[in-house]
Amino acid sequence: MATFSIEVNDEKHEVNVDPQMPLLWVIRDVVGLTGTKYGCGIAQCGACTVHVGNTAVRSCMFPVQSVGEEKITTIEGLSKEGDHPVQEAWKEIDVPQCGYCQSGQIMAAVALLREHPDPSDEEIERTMTNICRCGTYNRIKKAIKQASTRV
Amino acid sequence: MKKSVKTLNRRDFIRVTALAGGGLVLGFNALLSCSTQADEGKVINLNAFIKIDTDGQVIIMNPNPEIGQGVKTSLPMLVAEELDVDWTDVKVEQAGLDTQQYTRQIAGGSGSIRESWDSFRLAGATARAMLIRAAAAKWAVSEEVCGTEKGAVINTQNGKHIPYGELVVSAASLEVPTDVTVKSPESFKLIGKRVANIDNQAIVTGQHKYGIDTKREGMHYATIIRAPAFGQVLQSMDDRDTKNADGITQVIQFDNKIAIIGRSTWEVFQAAKKVKAEWKDEGVLEDTTGYQEKLKLALSKSPTADAKRKDGNVKQALSGASQLVELSFDAPFLAHNTMEPMNFFAHVQQDRAELHGPIQTPERTRTRIAALLGLPEEKISIMMTRMGGGFGRRLMSDFVEEAALVSKLAGGIPVNVIWSRESDITGGFYRPMYSYRYRAGVDGQRKLVAWHHRSVGVGAAAASADSFPAGAVPHFQVDTEVYETPIPTAPWRAPTHNFIAFSEQSFIDEIAHKTKQDPVAFRLELLEQAKANPVGKVSYNPDRFAIVIKKAAEVSGWGKSKGDSVFQGFAAHFSFETYVAEVAELVKQEDGKLKLKKIYCVADCGTVVNLSGAETQLEGGIIDGIGHAMYAELTLTKGKADQTNFNNYRMIRMSEAPEVEIHFIQNGEKPTGLGEPGLPPAAPALANAVYAATGIRLTSQPFIKSGLFA
Ligand code: FES
Ligand code: FES
């Protein structure tokens, strides 16, 4: 066990955990923010995507000790009112079915648009590798394009 | 359809059970308001579906479990339509299991909309009638001159209006009217519109709580270690290292399982890996390759059960046919892979139990839990959380029973039992394996005269008796049987249909090609037969079926050349009272590999309730159907699942999803469900396109193994 001082969504937290504990579980079970989801635990599905600094990471395989000084942003911290252009586009295109994968999808999409503000279909497909069992992929693609006109 | 009940006393419990051919299954006490609340509270229950507070906030209850099929939006829309409130002013709340107020609180069989269409609208219309009566009394005018608009009663003579919030107290004290009629479709304002998922804001901000997110004061986390292989029993365990691991509070052995309880999910997951358990093989540990052989053997023998359907004399007709066509198909086990792994919160105390989590069948589950814990049902509460997918896995209640037992055995603690993905995939309840064999006979005029379906399923029967072309073929027989297995199987999105459609629609395509007929024209001719000379029971409406098929051919440009490298395949299937036709369009690349580009889809689900929801269900079902047909299988070696997580159980990803174009047939018929019907035709449409492109007939899944795809 060790104590780590991490900043999640602009709030500081002291957490006393196993240094190997993946950030996902620190966020969910220790900090108590449950918007970030568990889907596979092996960096395959992307349900656990958060931003460490400006980078999208699959937090289920990212040990808390690797966070360092970087600030963490989860879906809850993306915007105050839930009105980030990507969130807005998600609502307008009505993307979610069960919704479980969507916070990870949104976090991945925000990072994508940071890199490629006007992404091609190819860029979207190459970057957006998160799994959605409900099959919302086409609406996700559409929402990313819609958001890209506004970010 | 009966729309009202003649004698209805305030406190009566009158349940109108399903009428012949209909689906009025509203518990009629659901329409009763609660006057005591009217006296005391600010929020008034007008009936089990509608609460209005005195400030005018309208809350509509959703009694059915939401698994991503959209009922938490579409069912309240039915109520809101009749209540005549602005959708943007409505809040929707999820109801827990309440068999006094509601019936059919279940997510399954694409049935929620179909079964609730009349009753939920009636609930809205009844409340509206009471609000009108209250306003009329206040104004001392006849009810005839009163109308409603956007959450208010309007006096049509003088334009005065009173918002519902100001009427709700007096309305709630009125007798429940029994002569209420619902709107005619021309006056729908909401039904048929594009309405976004009611929980979108909560979902996109990460605020929505799924079962796995449940947290309570003093709550523990737990996970379960199961036998590594089906057929193994626990001999002994050494939990010394585990018990002392950081964050672990208890290790409990029960029912051939071990529960690890602790203070965080990760800690219990980690500790579970450290338990040293000895498992002993009991009986034969089965292989899926072994099953394949056993199924083949079963098919080569005469059926052990009576025919499921028998029209005419198939044997004779086959031997007299001028051309025979034959094909066999095999289906693998599939895991459900809901994105939210199995989990449930349980708090079992001496005299009561609280259960909270993702379950498609709360009522049946409560009965099981009551028996398991020896508690009366009324002492058990079940709250259904929004589910990160169901697909049939959450029709089962094994994971709820486990959670209840763990809570009880651990000393009545509140506990959230969470499965790892590995447990979720290897822990069973698979879509059954199937083996099908079809034989058809065609006469000299290229007419299909005989059809024999012979099948066997591991764990569950594999055939349906009345699936098209049943009714269109004079000699038609379905023989099916079950191969018993210790591997737990379960319904999986569009049960049976998910493979019936693939095999049947591929076989129809095969017959059409072998007899040099256009696959669409061939289907239409069969439907003509079913209409003109129906043989035995015809479960589908040939006209509606034909309209869907023709429209799909039209919108996809069927039969028209789209260039040398573009190929199409056709499939149509009737399931859960919904007609769906799909055309798959693929491209043969320069290297000869195939890439699926697009699916055209035409559906007749009667009246579309929520256009956005309806489209997304079909699109999702199609992508899901393509994904599983292309990539998925669950195999077993010596009783042990070979696939353990998404690194070796392949799920479709965005770059592999086809474009989807959807059309609805607008015919004003009663609505049917869409959670499942989009899936079955997708795989055969693709397989038939592959045949068109290569002459190769895909008869087993996953298709990726064929090596034909890019
Ligand atoms: S939970 Fe992290 S990628 Fe699946
Ligand atoms: S919306 Fe259900 S898994 Fe993506």
PDB file of N, CA and C in Angstrom, chain B residues 495-536:
ATOM      1  N   PRO B 495     -33.922 -15.684 -29.752  1.00  0.00           N
ATOM      2  CA  PRO B 495     -33.682 -17.120 -29.559  1.00  0.00           C
ATOM      3  C   PRO B 495     -34.243 -17.951 -30.715  1.00  0.00           C
ATOM      4  N   THR B 496     -33.573 -18.982 -31.073  1.00  0.00           N
ATOM      5  CA  THR B 496     -33.839 -19.849 -32.225  1.00  0.00           C
ATOM      6  C   THR B 496     -33.799 -19.089 -33.554  1.00  0.00           C
ATOM      7  N   HIS B 497     -34.560 -17.997 -33.608  1.00  0.00           N
ATOM      8  CA  HIS B 497     -34.566 -17.198 -34.849  1.00  0.00           C
ATOM      9  C   HIS B 497     -33.147 -16.817 -35.272  1.00  0.00           C
ATOM     10  N   ASN B 498     -32.272 -16.601 -34.272  1.00  0.00           N
ATOM     11  CA  ASN B 498     -30.939 -16.118 -34.622  1.00  0.00           C
ATOM     12  C   ASN B 498     -30.187 -17.104 -35.507  1.00  0.00           C
ATOM     13  N   PHE B 499     -30.573 -18.376 -35.466  1.00  0.00           N
ATOM     14  CA  PHE B 499     -29.914 -19.296 -36.395  1.00  0.00           C
ATOM     15  C   PHE B 499     -30.874 -19.884 -37.433  1.00  0.00           C
ATOM     16  N   ILE B 500     -32.145 -20.002 -37.046  1.00  0.00           N
ATOM     17  CA  ILE B 500     -33.161 -20.456 -38.005  1.00  0.00           C
ATOM     18  C   ILE B 500     -33.124 -19.585 -39.258  1.00  0.00           C
ATOM     19  N   ALA B 501     -33.118 -18.281 -39.031  1.00  0.00           N
ATOM     20  CA  ALA B 501     -33.165 -17.364 -40.176  1.00  0.00           C
ATOM     21  C   ALA B 501     -31.948 -17.563 -41.065  1.00  0.00           C
ATOM     22  N   PHE B 502     -30.798 -17.717 -40.454  1.00  0.00           N
ATOM     23  CA  PHE B 502     -29.574 -17.904 -41.237  1.00  0.00           C
ATOM     24  C   PHE B 502     -29.685 -19.145 -42.125  1.00  0.00           C
ATOM     25  N   SER B 503     -30.065 -20.254 -41.518  1.00  0.00           N
ATOM     26  CA  SER B 503     -30.069 -21.497 -42.285  1.00  0.00           C
ATOM     27  C   SER B 503     -31.196 -21.512 -43.317  1.00  0.00           C
ATOM     28  N   GLU B 504     -32.386 -21.113 -42.868  1.00  0.00           N
ATOM     29  CA  GLU B 504     -33.540 -21.142 -43.758  1.00  0.00           C
ATOM     30  C   GLU B 504     -33.378 -20.204 -44.956  1.00  0.00           C
ATOM     31  N   GLN B 505     -32.930 -19.006 -44.646  1.00  0.00           N
ATOM     32  CA  GLN B 505     -32.800 -18.020 -45.715  1.00  0.00           C
ATOM     33  C   GLN B 505     -31.630 -18.335 -46.647  1.00  0.00           C
ATOM     34  N   SER B 506     -30.621 -18.990 -46.119  1.00  0.00           N
ATOM     35  CA  SER B 506     -29.536 -19.455 -46.986  1.00  0.00           C
ATOM     36  C   SER B 506     -30.030 -20.592 -47.870  1.00  0.00           C
ATOM     37  N   PHE B 507     -30.829 -21.456 -47.283  1.00  0.00           N
ATOM     38  CA  PHE B 507     -31.323 -22.608 -48.033  1.00  0.00           C
ATOM     39  C   PHE B 507     -32.289 -22.171 -49.137  1.00  0.00           C
ATOM     40  N   ILE B 508     -33.131 -21.209 -48.821  1.00  0.00           N
ATOM     41  CA  ILE B 508     -34.043 -20.685 -49.851  1.00  0.00           C
ATOM     42  C   ILE B 508     -33.225 -20.094 -51.006  1.00  0.00           C
ATOM     43  N   ASP B 509     -32.177 -19.385 -50.644  1.00  0.00           N
ATOM     44  CA  ASP B 509     -31.289 -18.813 -51.658  1.00  0.00           C
ATOM     45  C   ASP B 509     -30.666 -19.929 -52.501  1.00  0.00           C
ATOM     46  N   GLU B 510     -30.264 -20.966 -51.832  1.00  0.00           N
ATOM     47  CA  GLU B 510     -29.651 -22.116 -52.520  1.00  0.00           C
ATOM     48  C   GLU B 510     -30.644 -22.753 -53.501  1.00  0.00           C
ATOM     49  N   ILE B 511     -31.869 -22.947 -53.035  1.00  0.00           N
ATOM     50  CA  ILE B 511     -32.885 -23.549 -53.915  1.00  0.00           C
ATOM     51  C   ILE B 511     -33.106 -22.648 -55.137  1.00  0.00           C
ATOM     52  N   ALA B 512     -33.234 -21.342 -54.872  1.00  0.00           N
ATOM     53  CA  ALA B 512     -33.465 -20.405 -55.979  1.00  0.00           C
ATOM     54  C   ALA B 512     -32.333 -20.505 -57.001  1.00  0.00           C
ATOM     55  N   HIS B 513     -31.085 -20.490 -56.508  1.00  0.00           N
ATOM     56  CA  HIS B 513     -29.949 -20.557 -57.437  1.00  0.00           C
ATOM     57  C   HIS B 513     -29.894 -21.893 -58.161  1.00  0.00           C
ATOM     58  N   LYS B 514     -30.119 -22.972 -57.431  1.00  0.00           N
ATOM     59  CA  LYS B 514     -30.027 -24.301 -58.047  1.00  0.00           C
ATOM     60  C   LYS B 514     -31.128 -24.517 -59.085  1.00  0.00           C
ATOM     61  N   THR B 515     -32.226 -23.772 -58.931  1.00  0.00           N
ATOM     62  CA  THR B 515     -33.314 -23.929 -59.898  1.00  0.00           C
ATOM     63  C   THR B 515     -33.389 -22.716 -60.834  1.00  0.00           C
ATOM     64  N   LYS B 516     -32.336 -21.920 -60.807  1.00  0.00           N
ATOM     65  CA  LYS B 516     -32.217 -20.769 -61.706  1.00  0.00           C
ATOM     66  C   LYS B 516     -33.404 -19.803 -61.610  1.00  0.00           C
ATOM     67  N   GLN B 517     -33.704 -19.438 -60.365  1.00  0.00           N
ATOM     68  CA  GLN B 517     -34.754 -18.441 -60.151  1.00  0.00           C
ATOM     69  C   GLN B 517     -34.160 -17.290 -59.358  1.00  0.00           C
ATOM     70  N   ASP B 518     -34.736 -16.135 -59.534  1.00  0.00           N
ATOM     71  CA  ASP B 518     -34.282 -14.986 -58.757  1.00  0.00           C
ATOM     72  C   ASP B 518     -34.726 -15.179 -57.298  1.00  0.00           C
ATOM     73  N   PRO B 519     -33.818 -15.013 -56.351  1.00  0.00           N
ATOM     74  CA  PRO B 519     -34.169 -15.273 -54.942  1.00  0.00           C
ATOM     75  C   PRO B 519     -35.337 -14.437 -54.428  1.00  0.00           C
ATOM     76  N   VAL B 520     -35.484 -13.222 -54.915  1.00  0.00           N
ATOM     77  CA  VAL B 520     -36.604 -12.396 -54.464  1.00  0.00           C
ATOM     78  C   VAL B 520     -37.909 -12.888 -55.101  1.00  0.00           C
ATOM     79  N   ALA B 521     -37.869 -13.103 -56.403  1.00  0.00           N
ATOM     80  CA  ALA B 521     -39.071 -13.588 -57.105  1.00  0.00           C
ATOM     81  C   ALA B 521     -39.507 -14.937 -56.530  1.00  0.00           C
ATOM     82  N   PHE B 522     -38.529 -15.758 -56.189  1.00  0.00           N
ATOM     83  CA  PHE B 522     -38.828 -17.080 -55.637  1.00  0.00           C
ATOM     84  C   PHE B 522     -39.584 -16.957 -54.302  1.00  0.00           C
ATOM     85  N   ARG B 523     -39.115 -16.056 -53.463  1.00  0.00           N
ATOM     86  CA  ARG B 523     -39.795 -15.845 -52.170  1.00  0.00           C
ATOM     87  C   ARG B 523     -41.215 -15.312 -52.384  1.00  0.00           C
ATOM     88  N   LEU B 524     -41.344 -14.369 -53.305  1.00  0.00           N
ATOM     89  CA  LEU B 524     -42.660 -13.779 -53.541  1.00  0.00           C
ATOM     90  C   LEU B 524     -43.637 -14.827 -54.065  1.00  0.00           C
ATOM     91  N   GLU B 525     -43.119 -15.717 -54.880  1.00  0.00           N
ATOM     92  CA  GLU B 525     -43.987 -16.769 -55.400  1.00  0.00           C
ATOM     93  C   GLU B 525     -44.441 -17.705 -54.282  1.00  0.00           C
ATOM     94  N   LEU B 526     -43.522 -18.000 -53.384  1.00  0.00           N
ATOM     95  CA  LEU B 526     -43.897 -18.836 -52.237  1.00  0.00           C
ATOM     96  C   LEU B 526     -44.973 -18.149 -51.395  1.00  0.00           C
ATOM     97  N   LEU B 527     -44.837 -16.847 -51.228  1.00  0.00           N
ATOM     98  CA  LEU B 527     -45.834 -16.117 -50.442  1.00  0.00           C
ATOM     99  C   LEU B 527     -47.187 -16.111 -51.148  1.00  0.00           C
ATOM    100  N   GLU B 528     -47.153 -16.044 -52.487  1.00  0.00           N
ATOM    101  CA  GLU B 528     -48.397 -16.173 -53.261  1.00  0.00           C
ATOM    102  C   GLU B 528     -49.064 -17.511 -52.950  1.00  0.00           C
ATOM    103  N   GLN B 529     -48.253 -18.534 -52.928  1.00  0.00           N
ATOM    104  CA  GLN B 529     -48.739 -19.877 -52.601  1.00  0.00           C
ATOM    105  C   GLN B 529     -49.398 -19.899 -51.236  1.00  0.00           C
ATOM    106  N   ALA B 530     -48.693 -19.316 -50.268  1.00  0.00           N
ATOM    107  CA  ALA B 530     -49.189 -19.329 -48.891  1.00  0.00           C
ATOM    108  C   ALA B 530     -50.511 -18.584 -48.784  1.00  0.00           C
ATOM    109  N   LYS B 531     -50.678 -17.610 -49.659  1.00  0.00           N
ATOM    110  CA  LYS B 531     -51.919 -16.838 -49.646  1.00  0.00           C
ATOM    111  C   LYS B 531     -53.043 -17.593 -50.377  1.00  0.00           C
ATOM    112  N   ALA B 532     -52.711 -18.076 -51.560  1.00  0.00           N
ATOM    113  CA  ALA B 532     -53.737 -18.706 -52.398  1.00  0.00           C
ATOM    114  C   ALA B 532     -54.086 -20.117 -51.912  1.00  0.00           C
ATOM    115  N   ASN B 533     -53.070 -20.874 -51.574  1.00  0.00           N
ATOM    116  CA  ASN B 533     -53.306 -22.263 -51.146  1.00  0.00           C
ATOM    117  C   ASN B 533     -52.570 -22.573 -49.857  1.00  0.00           C
ATOM    118  N   PRO B 534     -52.966 -21.940 -48.756  1.00  0.00           N
ATOM    119  CA  PRO B 534     -52.210 -22.159 -47.524  1.00  0.00           C
ATOM    120  C   PRO B 534     -52.245 -23.630 -47.101  1.00  0.00           C
ATOM    121  N   VAL B 535     -51.074 -24.106 -46.686  1.00  0.00           N
ATOM    122  CA  VAL B 535     -50.978 -25.494 -46.222  1.00  0.00           C
ATOM    123  C   VAL B 535     -50.757 -25.465 -44.719  1.00  0.00           C
ATOM    124  N   GLY B 536     -51.690 -26.030 -43.978  1.00  0.00           N
ATOM    125  CA  GLY B 536     -51.547 -26.027 -42.522  1.00  0.00           C
ATOM    126  C   GLY B 536     -51.581 -24.605 -41.972  1.00  0.00           C
TER     127      GLY B 536
END
